[in-house]
Amino acid sequence: MECWSMKIATLLLPICLLTITGVSSGQDFKKEFVDPMPQDSRSAAVKVKGGTMLFLAGHTASLPQGNAEHGNFEAQFKRVFDKINTTLSQAGATFDDIVTMSVFLTDLRYIPEFNKLSKEIFKKGFPAVTFVEVSHLARPQLIMEIQPIAVIP
Amino acid sequence: MKRLSFYFGIGLACLARPAFAQQREMILPVPQSAYSQAVKIKGGTLVFLSGVGPADEKGVLAAPGDFPGQVRATWENMRRVLAKAGGSVDDIVTMTVYTTERRWGEIFTDMRKEVFKTGYPSSAFMEARKLKTPGALLEIQAIAVLKD
């Protein structure tokens, strides 16, 4: 009888340990897009449980030499998301991990163009987005700054 | 036999998913302005909200030109979005408030005292040149943490 119980115990213990570590090592990751609004390229909210959080700085089209990318809105948009992508990949993340972003623009009339270009970036669901028009960004040529938060599964 | 039931008990306890209570602590609350300098929290589900303003689901602006009216409408909309996510305004841990005129700060913080009953979130308040909904005088960007 004693032998029996020990056998059951040795079988049970590894299962228990696996259950515990499975719960704490992020296998429990859950993500939900609340009230998605694809026509506006955003979700009313994004709900996440578990995962690793990544808080990004505000990204702009500034180049390392100090000048900003000149040209139109689309050129700055692409430059900003290129830089965001570089930051994300350093942390092992992708665009799809972005859950929210604050978008600071010097002119809110760019929003429709922003939303159109956003559809090329977010393929698995849109993050929460807040647009704010500001009078100035860090450099005179800049027309947008984007500050995202990502959660990596 | 006793030992058998002991190990079996451990087994059952392990299989039950651990339900740790959420720990939430408001650091240095500033009750006169209805915010805390920080909110410390462990566990729970995060909800990142898009900016919420005084326009309803169809995009119709509430209370044009009336700041207190727009504040009330904004909190109504905030309650609606959070309810869809399975939470309430009490789950908000931090918020950034954008307004088109910073002189409304005091009205906003006075009204916020009526919104939060279980402790104040951290908050930043600033003037924006313009907000997304034409005629909107404020917009709130919030992060909430729901209890599991």
XYZ file of C-alpha atoms in Angstrom:
301
model
C 0.000 0.000 0.000
C 2.790 2.347 1.019
C 4.581 1.564 -2.256
C 1.406 2.364 -4.225
C 0.947 5.780 -2.711
C 4.585 6.698 -3.394
C 4.175 5.709 -7.032
C 1.096 7.902 -7.401
C 2.912 10.750 -5.677
C 5.940 10.553 -7.962
C 3.599 10.578 -10.945
C 1.558 13.496 -9.634
C 4.365 15.814 -8.543
C 5.892 16.461 -12.016
C 2.399 17.118 -13.379
C 1.841 19.618 -10.564
C 5.142 21.369 -11.262
C 4.350 21.579 -14.970
C 0.967 23.099 -14.213
C 2.481 25.745 -11.950
C 5.316 26.721 -14.302
C 2.957 26.643 -17.271
C 0.764 29.240 -15.578
C 3.608 31.562 -14.693
C 5.648 31.326 -17.903
C 3.168 33.200 -20.076
C 1.275 30.337 -21.649
C -1.745 32.042 -20.137
C -1.423 35.056 -22.495
C -4.751 36.425 -23.675
C -5.530 39.366 -25.946
C -8.872 40.770 -27.015
C -9.775 43.699 -29.265
C -12.750 45.433 -27.625
C -15.178 47.094 -30.065
C -12.881 47.108 -33.142
C -13.472 49.991 -35.565
C -11.636 48.987 -38.770
C -13.001 52.020 -40.642
C -11.097 54.179 -38.095
C -8.060 51.824 -37.985
C -8.403 51.442 -34.212
C -10.122 49.515 -31.428
C -12.056 51.214 -28.618
C -9.843 49.232 -26.232
C -7.368 46.356 -26.180
C -7.516 43.911 -23.287
C -4.436 41.830 -22.407
C -3.547 39.364 -19.703
C 0.003 38.188 -19.143
C 2.905 38.876 -21.474
C 5.821 41.285 -21.270
C 5.197 45.010 -21.486
C 7.245 47.304 -23.661
C 6.959 51.074 -23.219
C 8.363 52.901 -26.223
C 9.591 56.467 -26.402
C 7.882 58.924 -28.683
C 9.196 58.131 -32.185
C 9.612 60.807 -34.863
C 11.138 61.057 -38.333
C 14.309 62.641 -36.893
C 17.505 61.198 -38.305
C 20.588 60.472 -36.128
C 22.341 63.524 -37.606
C 19.606 65.671 -36.142
C 17.604 66.537 -39.236
C 14.136 65.252 -39.918
C 13.067 63.423 -43.019
C 11.736 66.052 -45.369
C 8.837 65.520 -47.663
C 5.216 64.659 -47.272
C 3.167 63.043 -44.557
C 3.541 59.571 -46.046
C 7.357 59.828 -46.036
C 7.384 60.783 -42.339
C 4.848 58.064 -41.500
C 7.004 55.393 -43.136
C 10.164 56.715 -41.482
C 8.509 56.761 -38.034
C 7.188 53.197 -38.361
C 10.577 52.013 -39.679
C 12.122 53.356 -36.481
C 9.374 51.859 -34.316
C 10.009 48.518 -36.033
C 13.743 48.756 -35.237
C 12.928 49.398 -31.575
C 10.333 46.617 -31.430
C 12.615 44.024 -33.006
C 15.390 44.875 -30.532
C 12.943 43.755 -27.847
C 11.717 40.733 -29.827
C 8.388 42.351 -30.680
C 6.465 43.155 -33.871
C 3.856 45.738 -34.941
C 1.139 43.228 -34.004
C 2.207 43.469 -30.353
C 1.340 47.196 -30.153
C -1.723 47.542 -27.911
C -2.034 51.323 -27.815
C -0.401 54.442 -29.216
C -0.584 58.164 -28.596
C -0.350 59.981 -31.905
C 0.711 63.624 -31.699
C 0.180 65.565 -34.922
C 0.742 69.212 -35.775
C -2.435 69.055 -37.879
C -5.348 66.681 -37.241
C -6.413 66.941 -40.884
C -3.805 64.223 -41.495
C -5.951 61.653 -39.599
C -7.653 60.102 -42.693
C -4.249 59.612 -44.348
C -2.830 58.231 -41.103
C -5.681 55.685 -40.867
C -5.207 54.642 -44.490
C -1.467 54.011 -44.001
C -2.154 52.270 -40.650
C -4.037 49.506 -42.437
C -0.714 48.459 -44.025
C 0.933 48.192 -40.590
C -1.649 46.360 -38.492
C -2.785 43.096 -40.025
C -4.097 41.175 -37.003
C -6.277 43.837 -35.376
C -5.946 47.521 -34.562
C -4.522 48.950 -31.323
C -6.240 51.618 -29.228
C -5.314 55.062 -30.606
C -5.495 58.599 -29.235
C -4.924 61.543 -31.601
C -3.859 64.902 -30.211
C -2.999 68.050 -32.122
C -0.014 69.891 -30.659
C 1.455 73.259 -31.678
C 5.070 72.036 -31.845
C 7.139 68.875 -31.729
C 10.853 68.636 -30.903
C 11.993 69.951 -34.324
C 10.359 72.397 -36.743
C 10.125 69.889 -39.643
C 8.344 67.225 -37.603
C 4.641 66.715 -38.205
C 4.093 63.613 -36.102
C 5.316 61.809 -33.008
C 4.057 58.357 -32.038
C 4.372 56.856 -28.556
C 3.331 53.168 -28.478
C 2.952 50.531 -25.757
C 3.390 46.889 -26.762
C 2.706 43.637 -24.934
C 4.759 40.666 -26.115
C 3.108 37.220 -25.679
C -3.225 5.765 3.327
C -2.798 9.080 5.107
C 0.241 9.846 2.981
C -1.675 8.932 -0.174
C -4.453 11.394 0.584
C -1.796 14.019 1.469
C -0.152 13.761 -1.956
C -3.526 13.618 -3.621
C -4.440 16.823 -1.823
C -1.278 18.513 -3.109
C -2.148 17.302 -6.594
C -5.608 18.816 -6.465
C -4.261 22.091 -5.076
C -1.768 22.280 -7.949
C -4.391 21.638 -10.601
C -6.642 24.384 -9.278
C -5.496 27.600 -11.011
C -3.907 29.960 -8.528
C -6.235 32.922 -7.968
C -4.043 35.553 -6.346
C -5.898 38.597 -5.089
C -4.979 41.774 -6.912
C -2.845 44.157 -4.886
C -3.558 47.837 -5.524
C -2.021 50.749 -3.667
C -2.584 54.471 -4.267
C 0.706 56.286 -3.620
C 0.536 59.880 -2.288
C -3.117 60.646 -3.068
C -3.989 64.307 -3.707
C -7.701 64.292 -2.725
C -8.290 68.004 -3.413
C -7.491 67.397 -7.093
C -8.806 63.809 -7.155
C -5.665 62.013 -8.339
C -2.761 60.004 -6.896
C 0.919 60.605 -7.625
C 1.200 56.912 -8.493
C -0.779 53.688 -8.450
C 1.034 50.474 -7.613
C -0.608 47.294 -8.819
C 0.206 43.616 -9.233
C -1.773 41.055 -11.225
C -4.946 41.531 -13.240
C -5.839 42.130 -16.879
C -4.738 45.318 -18.619
C -7.121 47.393 -20.717
C -5.673 50.093 -22.962
C -8.370 52.498 -24.104
C -8.459 54.731 -27.144
C -9.072 58.375 -26.318
C -12.633 58.835 -25.048
C -14.409 62.128 -25.649
C -17.881 63.681 -25.389
C -19.173 62.177 -28.675
C -21.501 59.162 -28.500
C -21.142 55.864 -30.413
C -22.516 57.479 -33.575
C -20.034 60.336 -33.269
C -22.627 62.927 -32.201
C -21.115 65.598 -29.938
C -22.826 66.107 -26.555
C -23.250 69.533 -24.915
C -21.554 71.798 -27.502
C -19.657 74.598 -25.771
C -20.616 73.327 -22.292
C -17.524 72.005 -20.488
C -19.254 70.385 -17.451
C -21.820 68.804 -19.809
C -19.007 67.392 -21.947
C -17.213 66.054 -18.865
C -20.374 64.160 -17.848
C -20.818 62.792 -21.396
C -17.155 61.731 -21.523
C -17.484 59.744 -18.275
C -20.678 58.125 -19.590
C -18.783 57.031 -22.710
C -15.858 55.856 -20.577
C -18.254 53.703 -18.499
C -19.714 52.224 -21.696
C -16.317 51.268 -23.184
C -15.066 49.833 -19.889
C -18.279 47.821 -19.443
C -17.670 46.270 -22.886
C -14.214 45.256 -21.653
C -15.766 43.783 -18.495
C -14.668 46.540 -16.103
C -15.697 49.828 -14.521
C -14.192 53.288 -13.926
C -12.864 52.038 -10.565
C -10.422 49.861 -12.536
C -8.707 52.901 -14.117
C -5.108 53.171 -12.883
C -3.899 56.134 -14.926
C -5.244 58.722 -17.333
C -4.014 61.536 -19.552
C -6.542 64.336 -19.887
C -6.300 66.573 -22.938
C -8.352 69.748 -22.946
C -8.540 72.617 -25.391
C -8.290 75.148 -22.518
C -6.253 74.449 -19.420
C -8.275 76.932 -17.306
C -10.936 74.211 -17.051
C -8.622 72.069 -14.945
C -10.323 72.863 -11.646
C -13.822 72.118 -12.940
C -12.533 68.815 -14.283
C -10.833 67.726 -11.045
C -13.864 68.812 -8.948
C -16.124 66.646 -11.097
C -13.665 63.746 -10.935
C -14.337 63.459 -7.172
C -17.812 62.156 -8.063
C -16.415 59.521 -10.446
C -13.919 57.639 -8.258
C -15.158 56.148 -5.000
C -12.452 53.598 -4.184
C -9.273 55.666 -4.692
C -7.912 58.041 -7.302
C -5.873 57.022 -10.374
C -2.705 58.823 -11.388
C -3.305 61.526 -13.953
C -1.765 64.139 -16.207
C -3.682 67.181 -17.437
C -2.645 69.236 -20.449
C -3.828 71.606 -23.108
C -3.963 70.315 -26.687
C -4.368 72.608 -29.666
C -7.162 70.492 -31.107
C -8.948 67.184 -30.448
C -10.252 64.586 -32.891
C -13.989 65.247 -32.548
C -14.763 68.763 -33.829
C -16.124 70.841 -30.935
C -14.798 68.485 -28.245
C -13.361 70.368 -25.263
C -11.731 67.321 -23.654
C -10.549 63.775 -24.337
C -9.324 61.184 -21.827
C -6.817 58.432 -22.576
C -6.979 55.810 -19.837
C -5.380 52.514 -18.823
C -7.358 50.184 -16.562
C -6.410 46.983 -14.743
C -9.264 44.543 -14.195
C -9.400 42.114 -11.287
C -9.204 38.479 -12.394
